[in-house]
Every structure is written in structure tokens, then in C-alpha cells.
XYZ file of C-alpha atoms in Angstrom:
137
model
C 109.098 64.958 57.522
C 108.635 64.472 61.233
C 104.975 66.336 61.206
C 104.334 64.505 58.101
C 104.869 60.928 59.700
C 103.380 62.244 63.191
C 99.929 63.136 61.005
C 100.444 59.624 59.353
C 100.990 57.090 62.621
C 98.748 58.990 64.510
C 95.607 60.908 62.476
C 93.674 62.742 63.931
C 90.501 62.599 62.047
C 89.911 58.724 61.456
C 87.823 58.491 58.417
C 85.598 60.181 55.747
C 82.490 60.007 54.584
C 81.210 60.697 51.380
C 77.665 60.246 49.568
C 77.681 59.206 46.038
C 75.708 62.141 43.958
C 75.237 60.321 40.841
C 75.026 55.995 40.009
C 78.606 55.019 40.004
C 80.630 52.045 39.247
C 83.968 51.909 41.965
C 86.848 49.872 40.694
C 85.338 48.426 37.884
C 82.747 46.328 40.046
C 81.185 47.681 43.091
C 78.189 49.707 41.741
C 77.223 52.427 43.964
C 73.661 54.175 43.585
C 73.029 57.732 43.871
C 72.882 58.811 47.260
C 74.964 55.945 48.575
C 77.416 56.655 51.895
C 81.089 55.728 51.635
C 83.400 55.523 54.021
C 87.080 56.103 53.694
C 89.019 54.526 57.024
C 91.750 56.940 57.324
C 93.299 54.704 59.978
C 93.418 51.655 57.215
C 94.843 53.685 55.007
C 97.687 55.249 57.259
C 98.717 51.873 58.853
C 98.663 50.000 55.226
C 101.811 47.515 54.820
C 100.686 47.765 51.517
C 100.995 51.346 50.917
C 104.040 52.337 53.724
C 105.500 49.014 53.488
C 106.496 46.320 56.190
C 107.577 48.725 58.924
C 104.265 50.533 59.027
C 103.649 50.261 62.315
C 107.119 51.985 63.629
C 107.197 55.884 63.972
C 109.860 56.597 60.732
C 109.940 60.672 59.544
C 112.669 58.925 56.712
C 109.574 57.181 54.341
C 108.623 60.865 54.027
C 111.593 61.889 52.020
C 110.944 60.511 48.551
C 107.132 62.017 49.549
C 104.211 60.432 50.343
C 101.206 58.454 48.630
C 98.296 60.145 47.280
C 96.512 58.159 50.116
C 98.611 60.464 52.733
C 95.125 63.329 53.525
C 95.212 64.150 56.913
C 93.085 67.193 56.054
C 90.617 65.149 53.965
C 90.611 65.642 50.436
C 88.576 66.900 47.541
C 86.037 70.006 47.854
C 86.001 69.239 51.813
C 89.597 69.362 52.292
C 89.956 70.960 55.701
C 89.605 74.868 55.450
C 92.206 75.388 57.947
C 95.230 72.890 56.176
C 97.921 75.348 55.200
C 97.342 77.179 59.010
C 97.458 74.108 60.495
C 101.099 72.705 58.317
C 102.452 76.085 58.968
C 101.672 76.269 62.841
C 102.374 72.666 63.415
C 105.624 72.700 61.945
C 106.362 75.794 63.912
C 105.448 74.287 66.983
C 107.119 71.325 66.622
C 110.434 73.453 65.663
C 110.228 75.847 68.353
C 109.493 72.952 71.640
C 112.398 70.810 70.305
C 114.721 73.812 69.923
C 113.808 75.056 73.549
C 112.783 72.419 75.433
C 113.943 68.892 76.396
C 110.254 66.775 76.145
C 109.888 63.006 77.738
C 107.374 61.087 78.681
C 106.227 61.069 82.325
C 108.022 58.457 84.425
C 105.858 55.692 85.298
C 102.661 56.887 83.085
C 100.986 53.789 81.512
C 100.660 53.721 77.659
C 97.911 55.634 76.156
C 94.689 53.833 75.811
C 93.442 55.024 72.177
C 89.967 56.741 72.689
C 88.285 56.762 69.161
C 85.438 59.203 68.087
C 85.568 61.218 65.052
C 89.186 62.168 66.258
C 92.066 59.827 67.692
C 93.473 60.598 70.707
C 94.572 59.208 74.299
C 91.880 58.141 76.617
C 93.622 59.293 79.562
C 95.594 61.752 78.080
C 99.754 61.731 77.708
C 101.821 62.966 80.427
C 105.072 65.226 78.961
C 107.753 66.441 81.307
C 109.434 69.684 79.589
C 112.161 71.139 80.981
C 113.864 74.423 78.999
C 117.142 73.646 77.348
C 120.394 75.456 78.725
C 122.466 74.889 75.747
């Protein structure tokens, strides 16, 4: 649930494109020639009060419980769903487990919050400063 939410308030990859192949009618009323780009904004979709409800914007592994929308495709979707999804579930999980098992994490002392530095992929401008230290329990 916790890598789940972590892909959801923070994605990585920030949209998707897609070109129409054929003439195509979306929703009953935007008509969309052959060849046409579309855009997907992964970011709208991940920080929708609509879809995650009122809370969106707070960092909340428990909405992942019951599941997750169809909406929920950190790895894309479709015939270009990222190659590497199941490595990446399986490792990131695994990471995750195995730092908060052994290792007390914080955020640096004084460091400013992260500027958000947006190019295909969504990350910190100035990157995030993490004190570990190894757990003795």
C-alpha cells in the first residue's frame, strides 16, 4: 500500500502520449482524426479529488486498501505498459521493506522543501537530503 500511494502522490513519469491510429469519437463528442496526439496528464489524474477524494493531496497508503482506480498506471498502460513493471513492484517493494526494517530515515535538518523539477519524469530540483542511521533494535 505504501509503494502504491508513494507511485500515486509522487509519479514519476508525468504523462502519456498517444496518437490516434484510426478516426475516433472520445466520450461521445470529441472527434479525434487519424493520426491525432493525445495526451494523458498522469499528474491530473493522480492528484484528482474526483477520483482519490477530498484528501488527495495528503500522503495516505490506507485509500490503497479497497485497491485503486483503473486510472492508478504508474507504468503506463496498454501495449506500452512499461517493460520493466513487475521488476520494478518487486524491487521497490523490497527496497522499501528492507531500509525501513534496517534503517531509521529523516529528512535532513534544515534542508528547504523540494522544488519540483518537471521533464518527462518528476523529481526534486535540488535533490532530497535523507539522514539514515542503522537501527540497533
Amino acid at each position: 500500500m505504501v509503494w502504491q500511494e508513494a507511485l500515486r502522490f509522487h509519479p514519476t513519469v508525468i504523462h502519456f502520449g498517444r496518437q490516434a491510429e484510426v478516426d475516433t469519437t472520445l466520450g461521445g463528442k470529441y472527434k479525434l482524426p487519424a493520426g491525432s496526439i493525445v495526451t494523458i496528464s498522469h499528474c491530473m489524474l493522480t492528484h484528482s479529488e474526483e477520483i482519490w477524494g477530498p484528501d488527495v493531496m495528503s500522503f495516505s497508503p490506507e485509500r490503497m486498501e479497497k485497491g485503486y482506480p483503473e486510472m492508478h498506471m504508474p507504468f503506463g498502460f496498454g501495449g506500452r505498459t512499461c517493460i520493466g513493471k513487475r521488476l520494478a513492484y518487486v524491487e521497490g517493494v523490497y527496497l522499501l521493506a528492507f531500509l525501513v526494517k534496517n534503517f531509521r530515515l529523516r529528512v535532513g535538518g534544515d534542508a528547504p522543501v523540494p522544488t519540483p523539477y518537471v521533464t518527462i519524469t518528476h523529481s526534486a530540483k535540488e535533490g532530497i537530503q535523507l539522514m539514515m542511521s542503522r537501527r540497533s533494535d
